[in-house]
mmCIF file of C-alpha atoms in Angstrom:
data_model
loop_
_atom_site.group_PDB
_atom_site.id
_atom_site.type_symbol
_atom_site.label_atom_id
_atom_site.label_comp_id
_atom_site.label_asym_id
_atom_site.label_seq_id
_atom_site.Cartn_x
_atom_site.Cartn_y
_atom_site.Cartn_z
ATOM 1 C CA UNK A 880 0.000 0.000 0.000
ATOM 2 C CA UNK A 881 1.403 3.369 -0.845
ATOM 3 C CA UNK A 882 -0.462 6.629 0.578
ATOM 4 C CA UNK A 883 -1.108 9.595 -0.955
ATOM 5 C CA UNK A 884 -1.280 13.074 0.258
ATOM 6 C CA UNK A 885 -2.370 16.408 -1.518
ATOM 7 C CA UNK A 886 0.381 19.137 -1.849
ATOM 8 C CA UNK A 887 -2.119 21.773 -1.571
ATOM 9 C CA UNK A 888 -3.880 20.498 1.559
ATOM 10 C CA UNK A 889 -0.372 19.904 3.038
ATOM 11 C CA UNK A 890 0.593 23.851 1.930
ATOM 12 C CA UNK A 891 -2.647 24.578 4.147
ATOM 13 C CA UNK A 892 -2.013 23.175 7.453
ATOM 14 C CA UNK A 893 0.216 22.964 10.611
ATOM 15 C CA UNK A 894 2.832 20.705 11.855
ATOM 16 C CA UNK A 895 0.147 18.889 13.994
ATOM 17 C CA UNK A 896 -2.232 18.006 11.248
ATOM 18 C CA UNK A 897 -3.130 14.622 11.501
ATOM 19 C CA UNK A 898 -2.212 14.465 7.726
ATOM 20 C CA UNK A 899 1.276 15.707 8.353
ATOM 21 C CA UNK A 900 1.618 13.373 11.088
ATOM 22 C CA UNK A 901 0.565 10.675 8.616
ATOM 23 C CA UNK A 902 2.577 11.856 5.618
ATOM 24 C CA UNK A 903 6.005 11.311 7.975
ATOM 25 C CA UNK A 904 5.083 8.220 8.969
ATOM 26 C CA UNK A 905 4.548 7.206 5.640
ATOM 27 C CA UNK A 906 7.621 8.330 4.663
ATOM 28 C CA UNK A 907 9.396 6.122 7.309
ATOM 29 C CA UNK A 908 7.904 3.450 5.538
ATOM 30 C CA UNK A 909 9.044 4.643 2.067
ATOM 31 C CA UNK A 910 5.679 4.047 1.092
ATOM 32 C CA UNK A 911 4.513 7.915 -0.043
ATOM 33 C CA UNK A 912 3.650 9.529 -2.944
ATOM 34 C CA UNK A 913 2.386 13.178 -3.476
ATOM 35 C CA UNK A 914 -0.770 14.706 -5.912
ATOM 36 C CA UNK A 915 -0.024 17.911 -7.389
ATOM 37 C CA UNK A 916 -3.289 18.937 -8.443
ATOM 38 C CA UNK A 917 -1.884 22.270 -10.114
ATOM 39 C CA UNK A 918 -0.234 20.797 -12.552
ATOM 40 C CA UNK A 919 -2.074 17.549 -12.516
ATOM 41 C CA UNK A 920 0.925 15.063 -11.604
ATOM 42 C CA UNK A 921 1.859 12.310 -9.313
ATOM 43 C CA UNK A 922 4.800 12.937 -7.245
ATOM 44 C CA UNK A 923 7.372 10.883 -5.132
ATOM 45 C CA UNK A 924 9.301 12.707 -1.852
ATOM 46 C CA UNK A 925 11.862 14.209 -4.284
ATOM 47 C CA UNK A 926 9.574 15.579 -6.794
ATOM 48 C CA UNK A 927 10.005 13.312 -9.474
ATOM 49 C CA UNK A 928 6.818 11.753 -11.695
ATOM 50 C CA UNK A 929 5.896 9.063 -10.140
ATOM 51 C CA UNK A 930 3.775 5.785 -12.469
ATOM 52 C CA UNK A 931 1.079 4.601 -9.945
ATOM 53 C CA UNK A 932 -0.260 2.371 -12.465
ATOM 54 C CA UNK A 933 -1.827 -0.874 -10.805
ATOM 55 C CA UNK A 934 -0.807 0.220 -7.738
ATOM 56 C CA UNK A 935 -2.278 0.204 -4.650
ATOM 57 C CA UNK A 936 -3.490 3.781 -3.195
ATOM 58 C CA UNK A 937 -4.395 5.274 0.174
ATOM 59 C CA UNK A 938 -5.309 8.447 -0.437
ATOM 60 C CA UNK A 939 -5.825 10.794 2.543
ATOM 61 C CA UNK A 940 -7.298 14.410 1.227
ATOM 62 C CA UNK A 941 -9.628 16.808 2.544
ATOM 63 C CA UNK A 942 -13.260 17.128 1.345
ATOM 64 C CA UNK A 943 -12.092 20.240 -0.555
ATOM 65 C CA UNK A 944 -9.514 18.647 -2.658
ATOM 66 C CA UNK A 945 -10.984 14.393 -2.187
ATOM 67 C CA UNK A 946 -12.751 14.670 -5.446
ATOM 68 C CA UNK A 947 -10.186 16.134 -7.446
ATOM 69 C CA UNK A 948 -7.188 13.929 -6.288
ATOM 70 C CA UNK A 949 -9.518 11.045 -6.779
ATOM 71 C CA UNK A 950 -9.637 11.662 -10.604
ATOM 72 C CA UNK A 951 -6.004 12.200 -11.003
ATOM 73 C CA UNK A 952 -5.071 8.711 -9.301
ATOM 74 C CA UNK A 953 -7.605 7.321 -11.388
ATOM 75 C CA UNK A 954 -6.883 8.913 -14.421
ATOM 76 C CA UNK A 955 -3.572 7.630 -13.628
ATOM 77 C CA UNK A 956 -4.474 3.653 -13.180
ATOM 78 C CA UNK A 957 -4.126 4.012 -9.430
ATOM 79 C CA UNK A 958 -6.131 1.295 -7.720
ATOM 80 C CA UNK A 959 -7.802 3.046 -5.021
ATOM 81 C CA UNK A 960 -8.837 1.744 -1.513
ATOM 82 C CA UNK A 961 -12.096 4.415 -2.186
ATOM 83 C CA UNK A 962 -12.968 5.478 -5.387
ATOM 84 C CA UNK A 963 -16.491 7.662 -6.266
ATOM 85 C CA UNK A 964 -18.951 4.823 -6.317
ATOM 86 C CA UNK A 965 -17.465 3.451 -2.578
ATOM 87 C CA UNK A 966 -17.852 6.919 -1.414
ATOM 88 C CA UNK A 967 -21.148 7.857 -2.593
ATOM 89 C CA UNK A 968 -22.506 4.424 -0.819
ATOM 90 C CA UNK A 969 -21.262 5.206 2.361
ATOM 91 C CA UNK A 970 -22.375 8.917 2.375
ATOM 92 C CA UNK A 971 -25.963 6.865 1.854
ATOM 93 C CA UNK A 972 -25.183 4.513 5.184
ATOM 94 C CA UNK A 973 -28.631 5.562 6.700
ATOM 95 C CA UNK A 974 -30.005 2.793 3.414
ATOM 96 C CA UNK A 975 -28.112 0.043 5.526
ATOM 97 C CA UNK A 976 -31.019 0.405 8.582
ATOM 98 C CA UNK A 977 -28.447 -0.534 11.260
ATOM 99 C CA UNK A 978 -29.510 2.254 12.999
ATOM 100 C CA UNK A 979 -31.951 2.527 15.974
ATOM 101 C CA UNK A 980 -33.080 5.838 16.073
ATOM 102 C CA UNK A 981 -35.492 7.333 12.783
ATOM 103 C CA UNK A 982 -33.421 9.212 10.289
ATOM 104 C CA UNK A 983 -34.776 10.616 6.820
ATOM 105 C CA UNK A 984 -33.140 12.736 3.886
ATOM 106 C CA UNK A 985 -34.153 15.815 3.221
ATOM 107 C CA UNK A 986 -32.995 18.053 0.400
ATOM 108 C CA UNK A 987 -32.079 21.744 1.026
ATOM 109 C CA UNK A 988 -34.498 22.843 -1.102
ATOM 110 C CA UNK A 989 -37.344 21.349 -0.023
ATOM 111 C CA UNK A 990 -36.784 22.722 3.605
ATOM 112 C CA UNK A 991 -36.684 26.082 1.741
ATOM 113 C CA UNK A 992 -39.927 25.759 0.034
ATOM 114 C CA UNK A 993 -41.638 24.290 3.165
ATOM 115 C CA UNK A 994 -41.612 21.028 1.466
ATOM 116 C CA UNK A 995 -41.372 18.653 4.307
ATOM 117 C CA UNK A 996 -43.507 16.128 6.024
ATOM 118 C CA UNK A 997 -44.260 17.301 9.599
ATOM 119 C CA UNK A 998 -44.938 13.840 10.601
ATOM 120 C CA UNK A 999 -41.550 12.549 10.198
ATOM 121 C CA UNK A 1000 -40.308 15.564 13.124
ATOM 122 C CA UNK A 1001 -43.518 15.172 14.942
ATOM 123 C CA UNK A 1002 -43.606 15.950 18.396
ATOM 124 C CA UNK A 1003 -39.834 16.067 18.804
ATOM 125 C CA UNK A 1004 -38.921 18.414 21.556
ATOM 126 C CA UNK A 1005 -35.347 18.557 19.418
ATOM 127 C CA UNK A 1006 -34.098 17.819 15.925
ATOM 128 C CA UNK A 1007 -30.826 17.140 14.716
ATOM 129 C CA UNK A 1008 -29.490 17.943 11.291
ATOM 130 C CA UNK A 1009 -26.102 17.040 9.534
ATOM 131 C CA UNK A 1010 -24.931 17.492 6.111
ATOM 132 C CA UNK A 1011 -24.971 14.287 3.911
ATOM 133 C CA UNK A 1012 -21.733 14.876 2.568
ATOM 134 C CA UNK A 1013 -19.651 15.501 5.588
ATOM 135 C CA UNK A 1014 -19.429 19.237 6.545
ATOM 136 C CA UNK A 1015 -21.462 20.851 9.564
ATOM 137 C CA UNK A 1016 -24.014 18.939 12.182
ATOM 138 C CA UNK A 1017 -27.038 21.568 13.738
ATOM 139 C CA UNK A 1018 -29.398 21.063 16.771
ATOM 140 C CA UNK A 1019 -32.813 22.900 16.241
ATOM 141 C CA UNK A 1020 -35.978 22.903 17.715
ATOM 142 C CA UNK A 1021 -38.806 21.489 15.837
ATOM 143 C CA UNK A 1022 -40.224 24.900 15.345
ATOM 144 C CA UNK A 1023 -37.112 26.325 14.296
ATOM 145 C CA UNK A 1024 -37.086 23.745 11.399
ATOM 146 C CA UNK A 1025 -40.737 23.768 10.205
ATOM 147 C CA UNK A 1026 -40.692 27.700 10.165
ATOM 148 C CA UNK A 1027 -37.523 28.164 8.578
ATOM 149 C CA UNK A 1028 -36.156 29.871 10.826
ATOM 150 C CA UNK A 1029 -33.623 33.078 9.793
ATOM 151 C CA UNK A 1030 -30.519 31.944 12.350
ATOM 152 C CA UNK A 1031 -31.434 27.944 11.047
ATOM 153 C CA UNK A 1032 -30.981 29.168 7.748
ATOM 154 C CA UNK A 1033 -28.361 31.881 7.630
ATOM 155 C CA UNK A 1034 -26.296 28.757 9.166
ATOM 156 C CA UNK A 1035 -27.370 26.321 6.760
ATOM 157 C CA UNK A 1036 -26.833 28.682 3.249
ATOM 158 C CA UNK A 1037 -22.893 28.704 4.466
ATOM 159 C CA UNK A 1038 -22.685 24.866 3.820
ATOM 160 C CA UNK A 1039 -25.559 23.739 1.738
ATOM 161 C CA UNK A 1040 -26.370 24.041 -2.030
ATOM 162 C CA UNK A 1041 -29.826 24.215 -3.623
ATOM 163 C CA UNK A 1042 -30.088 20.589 -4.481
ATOM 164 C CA UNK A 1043 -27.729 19.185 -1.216
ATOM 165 C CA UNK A 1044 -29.391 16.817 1.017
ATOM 166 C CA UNK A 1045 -28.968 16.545 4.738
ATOM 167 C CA UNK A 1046 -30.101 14.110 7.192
ATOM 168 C CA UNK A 1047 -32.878 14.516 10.054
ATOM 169 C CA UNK A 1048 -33.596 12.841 13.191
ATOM 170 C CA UNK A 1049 -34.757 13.333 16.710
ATOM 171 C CA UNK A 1050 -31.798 15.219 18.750
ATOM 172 C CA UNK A 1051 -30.847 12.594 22.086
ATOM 173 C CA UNK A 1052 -28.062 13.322 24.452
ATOM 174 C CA UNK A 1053 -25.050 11.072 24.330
ATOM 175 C CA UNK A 1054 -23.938 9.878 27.880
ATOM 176 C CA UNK A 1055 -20.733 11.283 29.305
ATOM 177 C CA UNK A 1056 -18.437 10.785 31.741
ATOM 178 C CA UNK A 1057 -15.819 12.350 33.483
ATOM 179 C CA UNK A 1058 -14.082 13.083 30.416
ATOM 180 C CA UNK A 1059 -16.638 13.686 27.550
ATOM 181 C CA UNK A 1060 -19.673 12.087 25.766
ATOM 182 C CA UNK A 1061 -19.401 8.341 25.584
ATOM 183 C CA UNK A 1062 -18.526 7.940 21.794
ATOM 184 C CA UNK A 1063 -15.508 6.510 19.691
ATOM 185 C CA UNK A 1064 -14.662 6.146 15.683
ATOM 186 C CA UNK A 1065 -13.473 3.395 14.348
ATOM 187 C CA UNK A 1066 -11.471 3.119 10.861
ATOM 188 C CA UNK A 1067 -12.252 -0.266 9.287
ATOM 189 C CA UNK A 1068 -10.147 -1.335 6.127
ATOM 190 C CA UNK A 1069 -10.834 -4.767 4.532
ATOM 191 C CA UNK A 1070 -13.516 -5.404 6.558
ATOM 192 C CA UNK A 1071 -11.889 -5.424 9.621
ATOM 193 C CA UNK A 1072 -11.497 -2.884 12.086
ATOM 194 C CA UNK A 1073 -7.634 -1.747 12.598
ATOM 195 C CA UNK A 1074 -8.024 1.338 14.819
ATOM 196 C CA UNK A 1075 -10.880 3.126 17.866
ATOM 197 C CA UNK A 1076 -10.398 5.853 19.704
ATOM 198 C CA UNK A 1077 -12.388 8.647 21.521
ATOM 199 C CA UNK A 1078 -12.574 12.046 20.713
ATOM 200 C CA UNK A 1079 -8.716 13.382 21.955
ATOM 201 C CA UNK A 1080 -6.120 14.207 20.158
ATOM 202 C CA UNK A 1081 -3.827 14.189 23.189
ATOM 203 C CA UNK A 1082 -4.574 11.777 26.254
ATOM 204 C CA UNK A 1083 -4.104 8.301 26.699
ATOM 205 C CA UNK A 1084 -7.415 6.625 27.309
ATOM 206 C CA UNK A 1085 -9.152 3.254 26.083
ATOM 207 C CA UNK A 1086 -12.732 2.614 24.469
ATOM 208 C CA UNK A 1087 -15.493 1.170 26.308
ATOM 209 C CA UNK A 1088 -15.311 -2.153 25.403
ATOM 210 C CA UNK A 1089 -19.225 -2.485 24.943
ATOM 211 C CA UNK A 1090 -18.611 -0.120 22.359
ATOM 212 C CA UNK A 1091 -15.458 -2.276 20.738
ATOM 213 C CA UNK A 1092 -18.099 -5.139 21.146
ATOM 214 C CA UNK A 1093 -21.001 -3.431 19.006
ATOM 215 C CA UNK A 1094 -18.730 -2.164 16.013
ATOM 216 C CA UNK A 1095 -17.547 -5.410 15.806
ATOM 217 C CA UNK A 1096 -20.626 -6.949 15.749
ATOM 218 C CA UNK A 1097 -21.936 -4.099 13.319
ATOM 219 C CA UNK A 1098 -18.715 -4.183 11.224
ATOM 220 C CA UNK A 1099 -19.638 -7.718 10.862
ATOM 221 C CA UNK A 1100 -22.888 -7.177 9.740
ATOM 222 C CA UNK A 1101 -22.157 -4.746 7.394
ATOM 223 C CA UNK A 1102 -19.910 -7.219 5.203
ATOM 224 C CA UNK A 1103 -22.569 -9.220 4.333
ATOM 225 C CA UNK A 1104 -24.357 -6.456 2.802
ATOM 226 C CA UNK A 1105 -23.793 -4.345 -0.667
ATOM 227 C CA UNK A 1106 -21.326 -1.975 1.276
ATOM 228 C CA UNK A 1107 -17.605 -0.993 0.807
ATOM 229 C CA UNK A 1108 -15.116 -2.755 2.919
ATOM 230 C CA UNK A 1109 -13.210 0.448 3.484
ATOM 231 C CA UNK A 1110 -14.742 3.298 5.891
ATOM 232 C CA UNK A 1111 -15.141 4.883 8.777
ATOM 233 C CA UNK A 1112 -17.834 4.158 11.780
ATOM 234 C CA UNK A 1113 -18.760 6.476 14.370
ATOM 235 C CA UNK A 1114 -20.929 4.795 17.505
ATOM 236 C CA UNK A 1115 -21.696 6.730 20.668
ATOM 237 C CA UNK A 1116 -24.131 5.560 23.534
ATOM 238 C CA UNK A 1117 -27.258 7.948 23.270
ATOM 239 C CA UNK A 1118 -29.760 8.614 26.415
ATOM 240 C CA UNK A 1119 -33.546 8.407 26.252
ATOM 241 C CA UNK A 1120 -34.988 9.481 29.073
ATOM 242 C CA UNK A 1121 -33.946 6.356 31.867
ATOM 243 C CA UNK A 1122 -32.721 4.072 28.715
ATOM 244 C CA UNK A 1123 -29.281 3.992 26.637
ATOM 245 C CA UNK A 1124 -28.143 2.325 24.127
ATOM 246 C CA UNK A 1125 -25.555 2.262 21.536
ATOM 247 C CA UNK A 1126 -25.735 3.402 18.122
ATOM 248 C CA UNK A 1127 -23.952 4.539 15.080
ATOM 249 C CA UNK A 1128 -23.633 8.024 14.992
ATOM 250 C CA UNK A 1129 -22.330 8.250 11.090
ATOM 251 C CA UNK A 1130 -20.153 6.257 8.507
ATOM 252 C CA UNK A 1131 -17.776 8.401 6.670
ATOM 253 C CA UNK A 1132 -15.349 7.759 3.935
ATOM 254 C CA UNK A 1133 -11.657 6.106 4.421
ATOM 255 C CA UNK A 1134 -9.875 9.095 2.948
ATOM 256 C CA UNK A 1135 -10.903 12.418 4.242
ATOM 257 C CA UNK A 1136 -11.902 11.421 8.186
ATOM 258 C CA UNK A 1137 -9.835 12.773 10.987
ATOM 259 C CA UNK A 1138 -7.850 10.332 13.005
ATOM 260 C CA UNK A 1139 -8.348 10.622 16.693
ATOM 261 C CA UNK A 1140 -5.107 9.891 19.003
ATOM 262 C CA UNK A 1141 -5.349 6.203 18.900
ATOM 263 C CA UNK A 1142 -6.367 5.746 15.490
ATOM 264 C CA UNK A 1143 -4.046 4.647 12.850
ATOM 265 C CA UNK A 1144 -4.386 4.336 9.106
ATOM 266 C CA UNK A 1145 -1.235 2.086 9.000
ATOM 267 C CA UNK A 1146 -1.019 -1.561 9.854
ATOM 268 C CA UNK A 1147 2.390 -1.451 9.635
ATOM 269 C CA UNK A 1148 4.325 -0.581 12.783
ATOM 270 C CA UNK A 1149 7.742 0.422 12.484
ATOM 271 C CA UNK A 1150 9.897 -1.014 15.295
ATOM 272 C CA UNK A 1151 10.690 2.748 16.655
ATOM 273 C CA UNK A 1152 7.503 3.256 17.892
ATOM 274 C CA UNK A 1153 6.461 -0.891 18.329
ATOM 275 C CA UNK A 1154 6.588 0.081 22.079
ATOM 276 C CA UNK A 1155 4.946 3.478 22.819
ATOM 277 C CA UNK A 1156 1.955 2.034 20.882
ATOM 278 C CA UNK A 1157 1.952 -0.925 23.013
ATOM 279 C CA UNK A 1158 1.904 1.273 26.301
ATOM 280 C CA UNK A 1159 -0.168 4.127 25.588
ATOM 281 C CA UNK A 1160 -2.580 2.802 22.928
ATOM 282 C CA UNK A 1161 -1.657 5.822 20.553
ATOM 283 C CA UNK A 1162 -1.847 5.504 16.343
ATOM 284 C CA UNK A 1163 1.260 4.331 14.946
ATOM 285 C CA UNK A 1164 1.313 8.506 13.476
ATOM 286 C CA UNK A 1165 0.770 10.136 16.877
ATOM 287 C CA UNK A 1166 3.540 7.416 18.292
ATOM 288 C CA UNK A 1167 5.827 8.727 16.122
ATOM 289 C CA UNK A 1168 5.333 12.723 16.588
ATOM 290 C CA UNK A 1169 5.246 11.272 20.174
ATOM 291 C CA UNK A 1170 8.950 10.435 19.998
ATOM 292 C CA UNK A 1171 9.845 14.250 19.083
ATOM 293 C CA UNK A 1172 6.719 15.974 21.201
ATOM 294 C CA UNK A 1173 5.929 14.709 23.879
ATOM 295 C CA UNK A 1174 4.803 17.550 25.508
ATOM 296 C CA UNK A 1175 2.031 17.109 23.503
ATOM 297 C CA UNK A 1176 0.577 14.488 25.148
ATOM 298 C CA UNK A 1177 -1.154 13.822 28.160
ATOM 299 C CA UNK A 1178 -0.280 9.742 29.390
ATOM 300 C CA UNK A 1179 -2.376 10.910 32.677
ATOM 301 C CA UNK A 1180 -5.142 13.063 32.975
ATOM 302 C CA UNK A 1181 -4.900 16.055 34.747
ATOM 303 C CA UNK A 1182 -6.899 17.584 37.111
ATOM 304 C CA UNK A 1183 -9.522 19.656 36.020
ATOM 305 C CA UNK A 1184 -8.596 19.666 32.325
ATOM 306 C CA UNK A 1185 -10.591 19.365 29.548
ATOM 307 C CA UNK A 1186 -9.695 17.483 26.389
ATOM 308 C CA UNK A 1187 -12.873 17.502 24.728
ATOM 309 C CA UNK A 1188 -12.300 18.811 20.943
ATOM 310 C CA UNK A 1189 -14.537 21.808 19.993
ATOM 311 C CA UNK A 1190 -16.134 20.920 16.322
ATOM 312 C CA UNK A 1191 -16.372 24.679 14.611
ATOM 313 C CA UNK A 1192 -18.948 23.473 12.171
ATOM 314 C CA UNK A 1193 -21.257 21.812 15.167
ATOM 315 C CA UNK A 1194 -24.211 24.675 15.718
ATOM 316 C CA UNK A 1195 -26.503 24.565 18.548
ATOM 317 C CA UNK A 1196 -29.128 26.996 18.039
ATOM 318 C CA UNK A 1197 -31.105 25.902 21.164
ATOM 319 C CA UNK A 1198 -28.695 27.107 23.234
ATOM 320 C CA UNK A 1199 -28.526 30.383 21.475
#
């Protein structure tokens, strides 16, 4: 497997970029190559043309540039660990039903023109709303939604398109503990899951293992069914009223979700940092910034700190 990265998402961010992190561990391995979507070419590490022809690709891009990287690997007889058609299935996951909770699709425009079915939001105290294609996530009250509402949509028209469609369901809390809501992701490649974490970016911690023990079971389910084998799973354990139970939050593609601190997209462990992913738990990437920064990290909570990480595009207009 050789993994790609965009030069011009690369030109964008900081040293701590989970896609920096990941580009210098892949070049430990020797196993990187570089899209220049400029001038449309595939790149090795010293700027030479690289032939990816047959060869196997793990692209990691950023929704801005996914699209366009994807039809230059292509283009170039890459094979692909996502390509278009994996990607558009698994921004459709709600068609698998392995949910619990009711969620429907909704185009933008039809919330603009009132077009909805009231039924589907009836007597929901709250309503959540997320892109389809990954991008913001909204909570609402139910009147906020049916009337349109001017801070729903002056939110919404920074995201959406006329013709974009976004998902709908009934808002529940996620349980929490002392360090944050109760919800992991887990990256799943061949069918198989290689990698969970919470939400940090920075402390050593370990997933509830009921959690572990419902992706895998979900995971499992979902290879029997017309679905790709390469994705991403988010599963948190929701509250209604005196009951919980687990769920899947949202599938997302391979290539463009954010790694948490002990998620990996490598299955390949150098022996450098063999051992600091053995003790803390970390991804084989934030094991090896470890090695330079570990100031960085937290291997034991602290008092009083918070390590929860603030989502920018997550609106709450109940709240506000």
């Amino acid at each position: 497997m050789i993994y790609c990265f965009v030069l011009q998402d690369l030109s964008l961010i900081s040293e701590t970029n989970i896609f920096k992190l990941q580009e210098q561990y892949a070049v430990q391995l020797g196993k990187v190559c570089y899209c220049d979507l400029k001038n449309k070419k595939i790149l090795d590490i010293n700027n030479n043309m690289v032939d990816v022809r047959n060869m196997r690709i793990c692209l990691r891009a950023s929704i801005s540039f996914m699209d366009e990287a994807i039809e230059l690997l292509s283009c170039s007889g890459a094979v692909l660990l996502e390509n278009f058609d994996d990607i558009e299935r698994i921004y459709n996951w709600v068609e698998l039903k392995i949910h619990n909770r009711k969620i429907y699709k909704l185009r933008y425009k039809d919330l603009l023109e009132r077009n909805i079915e009231t039924d589907m939001i009836n007597r929901e105290d709250k309503i959540f709303l997320k892109s389809l294609k990954k991008g913001f996530s909204l909570i609402c009250s139910r009147e906020q939604f049916i009337n349109c509402d001017k801070k729903l949509i002056n939110i919404l028209q920074n995201f959406l398109k006329w013709d974009d469609e976004i998902l709908v369901s009934q808002y529940f809390d996620i349980e929490k503990d002392s360090l944050g809501k109760k919800e992991a992701r887990f990256f799943v490649m061949n069918g198989e899951i290689i990698s969970q974490s919470r939400y940090f970016l920075d402390l050593k911690h370990v997933v509830y293992s009921k959690l572990n023990r419902k992706a895998m079971d979900l995971v499992c389910k979902i290879s029997n069914m017309n679905f790709p084998s390469n994705y991403v799973m988010d599963l948190g354990i929701f509250q209604n009223g005196s009951k919980s139970y687990i769920d899947v939050i949202e599938i997302n593609p391979f290539t463009s979700s954010l790694c948490y601190v002990n998620n990996t997209i490598f299955k390949e462990i150098i022996p450098d940092v063999k051992k600091i992913v053995q003790t803390t738990g970390f991804g084989a990437e934030y094991a090896l910034d470890y090695l330079e920064n570990d100031s960085r990290y937290n291997l034991v909570r602290k008092s009083n700190a918070s390590y929860v990480l603030i989502n920018e595009n997550r609106f709450d207009l109940i709240k506000t």
